[in-house]
């Protein structure tokens, strides 16, 4: 399944490049929450129901859209200072709003960023350091949404408007509270060195495409959290790709949630109350058991020896009579 996305996160998918492209529906928070509790392979049929436990309230296209959002939020990274927050891109939308509405709009658009025209490219060797890479997209909270707001400190004054747009008359502190989601409380533009390990597995792997020819090599960053997600960078060039099953890697085996409201029958509950753990045998009991086993082995061995003893003269006479053989 091939996915193409435009600005403002409109995604189009197709099974073949020569087929028609289908736009995925808008994302809803409950799709994100429910997709975290299941693991399911995609069939390629967007209209097929997702039969799973726990229940996923949607079709495969909704599940696909939720997985895309989770992968994008956790793996969209860029070199440090490659992007900058663009505070002025939507300031014209705030000019006719009151102070409260301006704050709401500033919270909504605070994650809009643009390429830094003054970006100083890092060398491919510097790009192999996690501290030189940052997350430039907001991550997803436990409630299935992104959370961001601005806190105004050192002054109780509201944002003031002037002819040039918004006047930041007081000192602003941008505080992006992401919450416990797919990225472990990572703020926007926070470097990758703060990403949590998954057990003993580091979240990222840094490599060079060509370790022998340094003039034509690129820095590649592979996500271990979402296998199949890669970022490639060199000088002012940055690109991403994902080729995987849409499953998040876990340090522990996937465990299905227990049935809610389910209780054992009375017969099973009675057995649970009567269950007693047996104690370990003593050394004397072990030796006694081994002696019994050895005696049984010796008895079976004697039976085999008796079954293979040679024929006697009486046995040969009996065989001659039964089979009517004449050996003379």
mmCIF file of N, CA and C in Angstrom, residues 180-294:
data_model
loop_
_atom_site.group_PDB
_atom_site.id
_atom_site.type_symbol
_atom_site.label_atom_id
_atom_site.label_comp_id
_atom_site.label_asym_id
_atom_site.label_seq_id
_atom_site.Cartn_x
_atom_site.Cartn_y
_atom_site.Cartn_z
ATOM 1 N N UNK A 180 1.985 11.339 27.957
ATOM 2 C CA UNK A 180 2.522 9.998 27.743
ATOM 3 C C UNK A 180 1.891 9.392 26.493
ATOM 4 N N UNK A 181 2.586 9.474 25.404
ATOM 5 C CA UNK A 181 2.084 8.920 24.164
ATOM 6 C C UNK A 181 3.090 7.999 23.535
ATOM 7 N N UNK A 182 3.207 8.042 22.191
ATOM 8 C CA UNK A 182 4.101 7.149 21.489
ATOM 9 C C UNK A 182 5.546 7.594 21.584
ATOM 10 N N UNK A 183 5.827 8.727 22.156
ATOM 11 C CA UNK A 183 7.193 9.199 22.188
ATOM 12 C C UNK A 183 7.712 9.526 23.567
ATOM 13 N N UNK A 184 6.988 9.124 24.632
ATOM 14 C CA UNK A 184 7.476 9.288 25.983
ATOM 15 C C UNK A 184 7.753 10.742 26.347
ATOM 16 N N UNK A 185 6.766 11.605 26.193
ATOM 17 C CA UNK A 185 6.811 12.987 26.654
ATOM 18 C C UNK A 185 7.936 13.788 26.003
ATOM 19 N N UNK A 186 8.036 13.720 24.717
ATOM 20 C CA UNK A 186 9.052 14.493 24.019
ATOM 21 C C UNK A 186 8.451 15.799 23.531
ATOM 22 N N UNK A 187 9.113 16.902 23.825
ATOM 23 C CA UNK A 187 8.660 18.194 23.353
ATOM 24 C C UNK A 187 9.093 18.398 21.917
ATOM 25 N N UNK A 188 8.465 19.368 21.265
ATOM 26 C CA UNK A 188 8.868 19.699 19.910
ATOM 27 C C UNK A 188 10.262 20.322 19.947
ATOM 28 N N UNK A 189 11.075 19.975 18.965
ATOM 29 C CA UNK A 189 12.461 20.431 18.848
ATOM 30 C C UNK A 189 13.331 19.959 20.010
ATOM 31 N N UNK A 190 12.960 18.865 20.625
ATOM 32 C CA UNK A 190 13.820 18.265 21.639
ATOM 33 C C UNK A 190 14.661 17.183 20.978
ATOM 34 N N UNK A 191 15.949 17.127 21.302
ATOM 35 C CA UNK A 191 16.843 16.247 20.555
ATOM 36 C C UNK A 191 16.596 14.791 20.898
ATOM 37 N N UNK A 192 17.073 13.937 20.018
ATOM 38 C CA UNK A 192 16.815 12.507 20.107
ATOM 39 C C UNK A 192 17.569 11.831 21.245
ATOM 40 N N UNK A 193 18.563 12.509 21.789
ATOM 41 C CA UNK A 193 19.312 11.909 22.896
ATOM 42 C C UNK A 193 18.458 11.738 24.148
ATOM 43 N N UNK A 194 17.312 12.408 24.216
ATOM 44 C CA UNK A 194 16.416 12.282 25.364
ATOM 45 C C UNK A 194 15.365 11.200 25.172
ATOM 46 N N UNK A 195 15.357 10.526 24.032
ATOM 47 C CA UNK A 195 14.390 9.460 23.804
ATOM 48 C C UNK A 195 14.689 8.283 24.721
ATOM 49 N N UNK A 196 13.635 7.678 25.227
ATOM 50 C CA UNK A 196 13.788 6.575 26.169
ATOM 51 C C UNK A 196 14.147 5.289 25.438
ATOM 52 N N UNK A 197 14.979 4.481 26.093
ATOM 53 C CA UNK A 197 15.321 3.162 25.564
ATOM 54 C C UNK A 197 14.128 2.222 25.711
ATOM 55 N N UNK A 198 14.055 1.231 24.849
ATOM 56 C CA UNK A 198 13.024 0.206 24.913
ATOM 57 C C UNK A 198 13.668 -1.066 25.445
ATOM 58 N N UNK A 199 13.699 -1.187 26.764
ATOM 59 C CA UNK A 199 14.441 -2.275 27.363
ATOM 60 C C UNK A 199 15.927 -2.008 27.197
ATOM 61 N N UNK A 200 16.629 -2.881 26.463
ATOM 62 C CA UNK A 200 18.042 -2.678 26.147
ATOM 63 C C UNK A 200 18.241 -2.140 24.741
ATOM 64 N N UNK A 201 17.159 -1.892 24.026
ATOM 65 C CA UNK A 201 17.236 -1.456 22.629
ATOM 66 C C UNK A 201 17.230 0.060 22.541
ATOM 67 N N UNK A 202 18.227 0.665 21.883
ATOM 68 C CA UNK A 202 18.190 2.123 21.677
ATOM 69 C C UNK A 202 17.089 2.480 20.684
ATOM 70 N N UNK A 203 16.480 3.650 20.807
ATOM 71 C CA UNK A 203 15.357 3.999 19.924
ATOM 72 C C UNK A 203 15.768 4.277 18.481
ATOM 73 N N UNK A 204 17.038 4.625 18.250
ATOM 74 C CA UNK A 204 17.479 4.994 16.903
ATOM 75 C C UNK A 204 18.807 4.314 16.589
ATOM 76 N N UNK A 205 19.034 4.120 15.292
ATOM 77 C CA UNK A 205 20.307 3.598 14.807
ATOM 78 C C UNK A 205 20.821 4.520 13.710
ATOM 79 N N UNK A 206 22.066 4.960 13.840
ATOM 80 C CA UNK A 206 22.667 5.918 12.921
ATOM 81 C C UNK A 206 23.730 5.212 12.085
ATOM 82 N N UNK A 207 23.653 5.416 10.766
ATOM 83 C CA UNK A 207 24.578 4.765 9.851
ATOM 84 C C UNK A 207 24.925 5.698 8.699
ATOM 85 N N UNK A 208 25.950 5.302 7.941
ATOM 86 C CA UNK A 208 26.321 5.966 6.702
ATOM 87 C C UNK A 208 25.989 5.045 5.537
ATOM 88 N N UNK A 209 25.494 5.620 4.452
ATOM 89 C CA UNK A 209 25.171 4.810 3.280
ATOM 90 C C UNK A 209 26.420 4.279 2.596
ATOM 91 N N UNK A 210 27.531 4.994 2.702
ATOM 92 C CA UNK A 210 28.779 4.574 2.076
ATOM 93 C C UNK A 210 29.928 4.941 3.014
ATOM 94 N N UNK A 211 30.486 3.942 3.663
ATOM 95 C CA UNK A 211 31.552 4.198 4.625
ATOM 96 C C UNK A 211 32.921 4.330 3.976
ATOM 97 N N UNK A 212 33.013 4.059 2.682
ATOM 98 C CA UNK A 212 34.304 4.089 2.001
ATOM 99 C C UNK A 212 34.499 5.372 1.194
ATOM 100 N N UNK A 213 33.435 5.890 0.582
ATOM 101 C CA UNK A 213 33.513 7.119 -0.197
ATOM 102 C C UNK A 213 32.771 8.218 0.562
ATOM 103 N N UNK A 214 33.502 9.023 1.300
ATOM 104 C CA UNK A 214 32.883 10.024 2.160
ATOM 105 C C UNK A 214 32.336 11.215 1.376
ATOM 106 N N UNK A 215 32.720 11.343 0.139
ATOM 107 C CA UNK A 215 32.232 12.472 -0.651
ATOM 108 C C UNK A 215 30.809 12.252 -1.149
ATOM 109 N N UNK A 216 30.368 10.994 -1.209
ATOM 110 C CA UNK A 216 29.033 10.683 -1.727
ATOM 111 C C UNK A 216 28.173 9.943 -0.708
ATOM 112 N N UNK A 217 28.508 10.038 0.553
ATOM 113 C CA UNK A 217 27.759 9.309 1.560
ATOM 114 C C UNK A 217 26.651 10.166 2.148
ATOM 115 N N UNK A 218 25.633 9.509 2.680
ATOM 116 C CA UNK A 218 24.499 10.156 3.338
ATOM 117 C C UNK A 218 24.354 9.569 4.741
ATOM 118 N N UNK A 219 23.812 10.352 5.626
ATOM 119 C CA UNK A 219 23.520 9.891 6.981
ATOM 120 C C UNK A 219 22.097 9.347 7.010
ATOM 121 N N UNK A 220 21.949 8.146 7.483
ATOM 122 C CA UNK A 220 20.635 7.509 7.585
ATOM 123 C C UNK A 220 20.329 7.224 9.047
ATOM 124 N N UNK A 221 19.113 7.500 9.430
ATOM 125 C CA UNK A 221 18.658 7.273 10.801
ATOM 126 C C UNK A 221 17.463 6.343 10.731
ATOM 127 N N UNK A 222 17.594 5.210 11.391
ATOM 128 C CA UNK A 222 16.547 4.198 11.376
ATOM 129 C C UNK A 222 15.883 4.122 12.744
ATOM 130 N N UNK A 223 14.567 4.069 12.739
ATOM 131 C CA UNK A 223 13.811 3.981 13.987
ATOM 132 C C UNK A 223 13.676 2.525 14.394
ATOM 133 N N UNK A 224 14.091 2.222 15.626
ATOM 134 C CA UNK A 224 13.870 0.885 16.183
ATOM 135 C C UNK A 224 12.510 0.771 16.844
ATOM 136 N N UNK A 225 11.898 1.905 17.149
ATOM 137 C CA UNK A 225 10.566 1.896 17.745
ATOM 138 C C UNK A 225 9.511 1.534 16.716
ATOM 139 N N UNK A 226 9.650 2.082 15.514
ATOM 140 C CA UNK A 226 8.761 1.757 14.400
ATOM 141 C C UNK A 226 9.628 1.191 13.268
ATOM 142 N N UNK A 227 9.860 -0.109 13.234
ATOM 143 C CA UNK A 227 10.712 -0.689 12.191
ATOM 144 C C UNK A 227 10.188 -0.364 10.801
ATOM 145 N N UNK A 228 11.068 0.156 9.959
ATOM 146 C CA UNK A 228 10.706 0.544 8.607
ATOM 147 C C UNK A 228 10.749 2.033 8.365
ATOM 148 N N UNK A 229 10.875 2.824 9.429
ATOM 149 C CA UNK A 229 10.940 4.290 9.303
ATOM 150 C C UNK A 229 12.391 4.727 9.211
ATOM 151 N N UNK A 230 12.714 5.501 8.169
ATOM 152 C CA UNK A 230 14.079 5.959 7.943
ATOM 153 C C UNK A 230 14.056 7.453 7.615
ATOM 154 N N UNK A 231 15.120 8.130 8.004
ATOM 155 C CA UNK A 231 15.371 9.515 7.617
ATOM 156 C C UNK A 231 16.758 9.581 6.977
ATOM 157 N N UNK A 232 16.873 10.337 5.891
ATOM 158 C CA UNK A 232 18.133 10.477 5.161
ATOM 159 C C UNK A 232 18.457 11.958 5.061
ATOM 160 N N UNK A 233 19.702 12.309 5.337
ATOM 161 C CA UNK A 233 20.089 13.724 5.323
ATOM 162 C C UNK A 233 21.521 13.854 4.837
ATOM 163 N N UNK A 234 21.750 14.978 4.173
ATOM 164 C CA UNK A 234 23.095 15.387 3.754
ATOM 165 C C UNK A 234 23.034 16.862 3.374
ATOM 166 N N UNK A 235 23.833 17.678 4.042
ATOM 167 C CA UNK A 235 23.863 19.115 3.814
ATOM 168 C C UNK A 235 22.441 19.680 3.935
ATOM 169 N N UNK A 236 21.874 20.269 2.871
ATOM 170 C CA UNK A 236 20.521 20.847 2.929
ATOM 171 C C UNK A 236 19.444 19.872 2.479
ATOM 172 N N UNK A 237 19.798 18.621 2.271
ATOM 173 C CA UNK A 237 18.849 17.620 1.786
ATOM 174 C C UNK A 237 18.322 16.801 2.955
ATOM 175 N N UNK A 238 16.999 16.634 3.002
ATOM 176 C CA UNK A 238 16.349 15.860 4.059
ATOM 177 C C UNK A 238 15.143 15.145 3.474
ATOM 178 N N UNK A 239 15.017 13.862 3.759
ATOM 179 C CA UNK A 239 13.892 13.096 3.228
ATOM 180 C C UNK A 239 13.575 11.954 4.186
ATOM 181 N N UNK A 240 12.357 11.411 4.033
ATOM 182 C CA UNK A 240 11.882 10.335 4.895
ATOM 183 C C UNK A 240 11.284 9.235 4.037
ATOM 184 N N UNK A 241 11.222 8.051 4.624
ATOM 185 C CA UNK A 241 10.530 6.946 3.990
ATOM 186 C C UNK A 241 10.117 5.956 5.074
ATOM 187 N N UNK A 242 9.053 5.224 4.801
ATOM 188 C CA UNK A 242 8.607 4.166 5.712
ATOM 189 C C UNK A 242 8.174 2.975 4.871
ATOM 190 N N UNK A 243 8.726 1.832 5.218
ATOM 191 C CA UNK A 243 8.374 0.596 4.523
ATOM 192 C C UNK A 243 8.289 -0.503 5.569
ATOM 193 N N UNK A 244 7.092 -0.759 6.041
ATOM 194 C CA UNK A 244 6.922 -1.728 7.120
ATOM 195 C C UNK A 244 5.499 -2.218 7.214
ATOM 196 N N UNK A 245 5.208 -2.913 8.314
ATOM 197 C CA UNK A 245 3.895 -3.524 8.535
ATOM 198 C C UNK A 245 2.962 -2.629 9.341
ATOM 199 N N UNK A 246 3.436 -1.480 9.774
ATOM 200 C CA UNK A 246 2.590 -0.598 10.569
ATOM 201 C C UNK A 246 2.447 -1.037 12.010
ATOM 202 N N UNK A 247 3.429 -1.788 12.524
ATOM 203 C CA UNK A 247 3.388 -2.267 13.895
ATOM 204 C C UNK A 247 4.516 -1.641 14.702
ATOM 205 N N UNK A 248 4.200 -1.275 15.895
ATOM 206 C CA UNK A 248 5.195 -0.718 16.809
ATOM 207 C C UNK A 248 5.941 -1.839 17.508
ATOM 208 N N UNK A 249 7.267 -1.667 17.616
ATOM 209 C CA UNK A 249 8.074 -2.689 18.282
ATOM 210 C C UNK A 249 7.927 -2.551 19.781
ATOM 211 N N UNK A 250 7.891 -3.695 20.457
ATOM 212 C CA UNK A 250 7.786 -3.694 21.901
ATOM 213 C C UNK A 250 8.850 -4.579 22.518
ATOM 214 N N UNK A 251 9.343 -4.187 23.685
ATOM 215 C CA UNK A 251 10.358 -4.986 24.376
ATOM 216 C C UNK A 251 9.783 -6.279 24.906
ATOM 217 N N UNK A 252 8.470 -6.338 25.091
ATOM 218 C CA UNK A 252 7.822 -7.529 25.612
ATOM 219 C C UNK A 252 6.787 -8.015 24.601
ATOM 220 N N UNK A 253 6.403 -9.259 24.744
ATOM 221 C CA UNK A 253 5.439 -9.847 23.827
ATOM 222 C C UNK A 253 4.092 -9.147 23.967
ATOM 223 N N UNK A 254 3.368 -9.109 22.847
ATOM 224 C CA UNK A 254 2.062 -8.462 22.854
ATOM 225 C C UNK A 254 1.084 -9.303 23.664
ATOM 226 N N UNK A 255 0.409 -8.677 24.605
ATOM 227 C CA UNK A 255 -0.536 -9.353 25.487
ATOM 228 C C UNK A 255 -1.913 -8.726 25.320
ATOM 229 N N UNK A 256 -2.895 -9.567 25.068
ATOM 230 C CA UNK A 256 -4.263 -9.085 24.901
ATOM 231 C C UNK A 256 -4.836 -8.713 26.256
ATOM 232 N N UNK A 257 -5.587 -7.639 26.293
ATOM 233 C CA UNK A 257 -6.202 -7.210 27.538
ATOM 234 C C UNK A 257 -7.234 -8.232 27.994
ATOM 235 N N UNK A 258 -7.378 -8.433 29.304
ATOM 236 C CA UNK A 258 -8.390 -9.381 29.800
ATOM 237 C C UNK A 258 -9.799 -8.868 29.545
ATOM 238 N N UNK A 259 -10.729 -9.784 29.489
ATOM 239 C CA UNK A 259 -12.127 -9.420 29.272
ATOM 240 C C UNK A 259 -12.640 -8.620 30.458
ATOM 241 N N UNK A 260 -13.288 -7.508 30.170
ATOM 242 C CA UNK A 260 -13.834 -6.664 31.229
ATOM 243 C C UNK A 260 -15.151 -7.244 31.718
ATOM 244 N N UNK A 261 -15.333 -7.296 33.041
ATOM 245 C CA UNK A 261 -16.555 -7.798 33.631
ATOM 246 C C UNK A 261 -16.693 -9.297 33.595
ATOM 247 N N UNK A 262 -15.642 -10.026 33.234
ATOM 248 C CA UNK A 262 -15.725 -11.481 33.148
ATOM 249 C C UNK A 262 -15.332 -12.096 34.476
ATOM 250 N N UNK A 263 -16.118 -13.072 34.950
ATOM 251 C CA UNK A 263 -15.845 -13.746 36.207
ATOM 252 C C UNK A 263 -15.922 -15.252 35.991
ATOM 253 N N UNK A 264 -15.101 -15.975 36.754
ATOM 254 C CA UNK A 264 -15.099 -17.427 36.676
ATOM 255 C C UNK A 264 -16.373 -17.988 37.283
ATOM 256 N N UNK A 265 -16.765 -19.170 36.829
ATOM 257 C CA UNK A 265 -17.942 -19.828 37.386
ATOM 258 C C UNK A 265 -17.662 -20.261 38.820
ATOM 259 N N UNK A 266 -18.716 -20.636 39.535
ATOM 260 C CA UNK A 266 -18.569 -21.012 40.941
ATOM 261 C C UNK A 266 -17.700 -22.245 41.113
ATOM 262 N N UNK A 267 -17.801 -23.182 40.156
ATOM 263 C CA UNK A 267 -17.004 -24.404 40.280
ATOM 264 C C UNK A 267 -15.513 -24.104 40.200
ATOM 265 N N UNK A 268 -15.131 -23.204 39.297
ATOM 266 C CA UNK A 268 -13.717 -22.847 39.184
ATOM 267 C C UNK A 268 -13.262 -22.049 40.400
ATOM 268 N N UNK A 269 -14.118 -21.199 40.906
ATOM 269 C CA UNK A 269 -13.742 -20.426 42.078
ATOM 270 C C UNK A 269 -13.532 -21.331 43.287
ATOM 271 N N UNK A 270 -14.335 -22.404 43.416
ATOM 272 C CA UNK A 270 -14.138 -23.354 44.511
ATOM 273 C C UNK A 270 -12.809 -24.077 44.376
ATOM 274 N N UNK A 271 -12.447 -24.451 43.132
ATOM 275 C CA UNK A 271 -11.180 -25.141 42.929
ATOM 276 C C UNK A 271 -10.001 -24.244 43.260
ATOM 277 N N UNK A 272 -10.135 -22.952 42.954
ATOM 278 C CA UNK A 272 -9.051 -22.020 43.260
ATOM 279 C C UNK A 272 -8.803 -21.942 44.758
ATOM 280 N N UNK A 273 -9.880 -21.969 45.537
ATOM 281 C CA UNK A 273 -9.714 -21.898 46.982
ATOM 282 C C UNK A 273 -9.087 -23.152 47.571
ATOM 283 N N UNK A 274 -9.234 -24.331 46.893
ATOM 284 C CA UNK A 274 -8.693 -25.575 47.413
ATOM 285 C C UNK A 274 -7.296 -25.877 46.870
ATOM 286 N N UNK A 275 -6.790 -25.073 45.960
ATOM 287 C CA UNK A 275 -5.486 -25.320 45.366
ATOM 288 C C UNK A 275 -4.379 -25.043 46.377
ATOM 289 N N UNK A 276 -3.472 -26.033 46.538
ATOM 290 C CA UNK A 276 -2.371 -25.910 47.485
ATOM 291 C C UNK A 276 -1.078 -26.192 46.730
ATOM 292 N N UNK A 277 -0.108 -25.363 46.914
ATOM 293 C CA UNK A 277 1.177 -25.553 46.257
ATOM 294 C C UNK A 277 1.958 -26.658 46.953
ATOM 295 N N UNK A 278 2.501 -27.601 46.160
ATOM 296 C CA UNK A 278 3.262 -28.713 46.711
ATOM 297 C C UNK A 278 4.683 -28.261 47.044
ATOM 298 N N UNK A 279 5.218 -28.852 48.119
ATOM 299 C CA UNK A 279 6.579 -28.533 48.512
ATOM 300 C C UNK A 279 7.595 -29.341 47.715
ATOM 301 N N UNK A 280 8.804 -28.855 47.667
ATOM 302 C CA UNK A 280 9.870 -29.567 46.964
ATOM 303 C C UNK A 280 10.255 -30.826 47.735
ATOM 304 N N UNK A 281 10.593 -31.934 47.028
ATOM 305 C CA UNK A 281 10.994 -33.174 47.727
ATOM 306 C C UNK A 281 12.348 -33.017 48.409
ATOM 307 N N UNK A 282 12.540 -33.779 49.468
ATOM 308 C CA UNK A 282 13.819 -33.775 50.172
ATOM 309 C C UNK A 282 14.823 -34.637 49.428
ATOM 310 N N UNK A 283 16.086 -34.600 49.890
ATOM 311 C CA UNK A 283 17.126 -35.401 49.249
ATOM 312 C C UNK A 283 16.868 -36.897 49.427
ATOM 313 N N UNK A 284 16.388 -37.317 50.588
ATOM 314 C CA UNK A 284 16.080 -38.729 50.826
ATOM 315 C C UNK A 284 14.970 -39.206 49.903
ATOM 316 N N UNK A 285 13.948 -38.360 49.699
ATOM 317 C CA UNK A 285 12.861 -38.750 48.795
ATOM 318 C C UNK A 285 13.341 -38.844 47.360
ATOM 319 N N UNK A 286 14.251 -37.985 46.960
ATOM 320 C CA UNK A 286 14.788 -38.059 45.604
ATOM 321 C C UNK A 286 15.585 -39.334 45.397
ATOM 322 N N UNK A 287 16.440 -39.712 46.365
ATOM 323 C CA UNK A 287 17.218 -40.943 46.251
ATOM 324 C C UNK A 287 16.328 -42.171 46.218
ATOM 325 N N UNK A 288 15.276 -42.168 46.999
ATOM 326 C CA UNK A 288 14.337 -43.290 47.000
ATOM 327 C C UNK A 288 13.634 -43.421 45.648
ATOM 328 N N UNK A 289 13.256 -42.284 45.069
ATOM 329 C CA UNK A 289 12.608 -42.313 43.756
ATOM 330 C C UNK A 289 13.575 -42.806 42.683
ATOM 331 N N UNK A 290 14.824 -42.343 42.717
ATOM 332 C CA UNK A 290 15.809 -42.770 41.730
ATOM 333 C C UNK A 290 16.108 -44.263 41.854
ATOM 334 N N UNK A 291 16.105 -44.787 43.072
ATOM 335 C CA UNK A 291 16.330 -46.222 43.259
ATOM 336 C C UNK A 291 15.204 -47.047 42.631
ATOM 337 N N UNK A 292 13.966 -46.600 42.801
ATOM 338 C CA UNK A 292 12.831 -47.307 42.193
ATOM 339 C C UNK A 292 12.939 -47.287 40.677
ATOM 340 N N UNK A 293 13.319 -46.148 40.119
ATOM 341 C CA UNK A 293 13.461 -46.046 38.669
ATOM 342 C C UNK A 293 14.565 -46.960 38.163
ATOM 343 N N UNK A 294 15.691 -47.050 38.908
ATOM 344 C CA UNK A 294 16.791 -47.913 38.497
ATOM 345 C C UNK A 294 16.391 -49.385 38.528
#
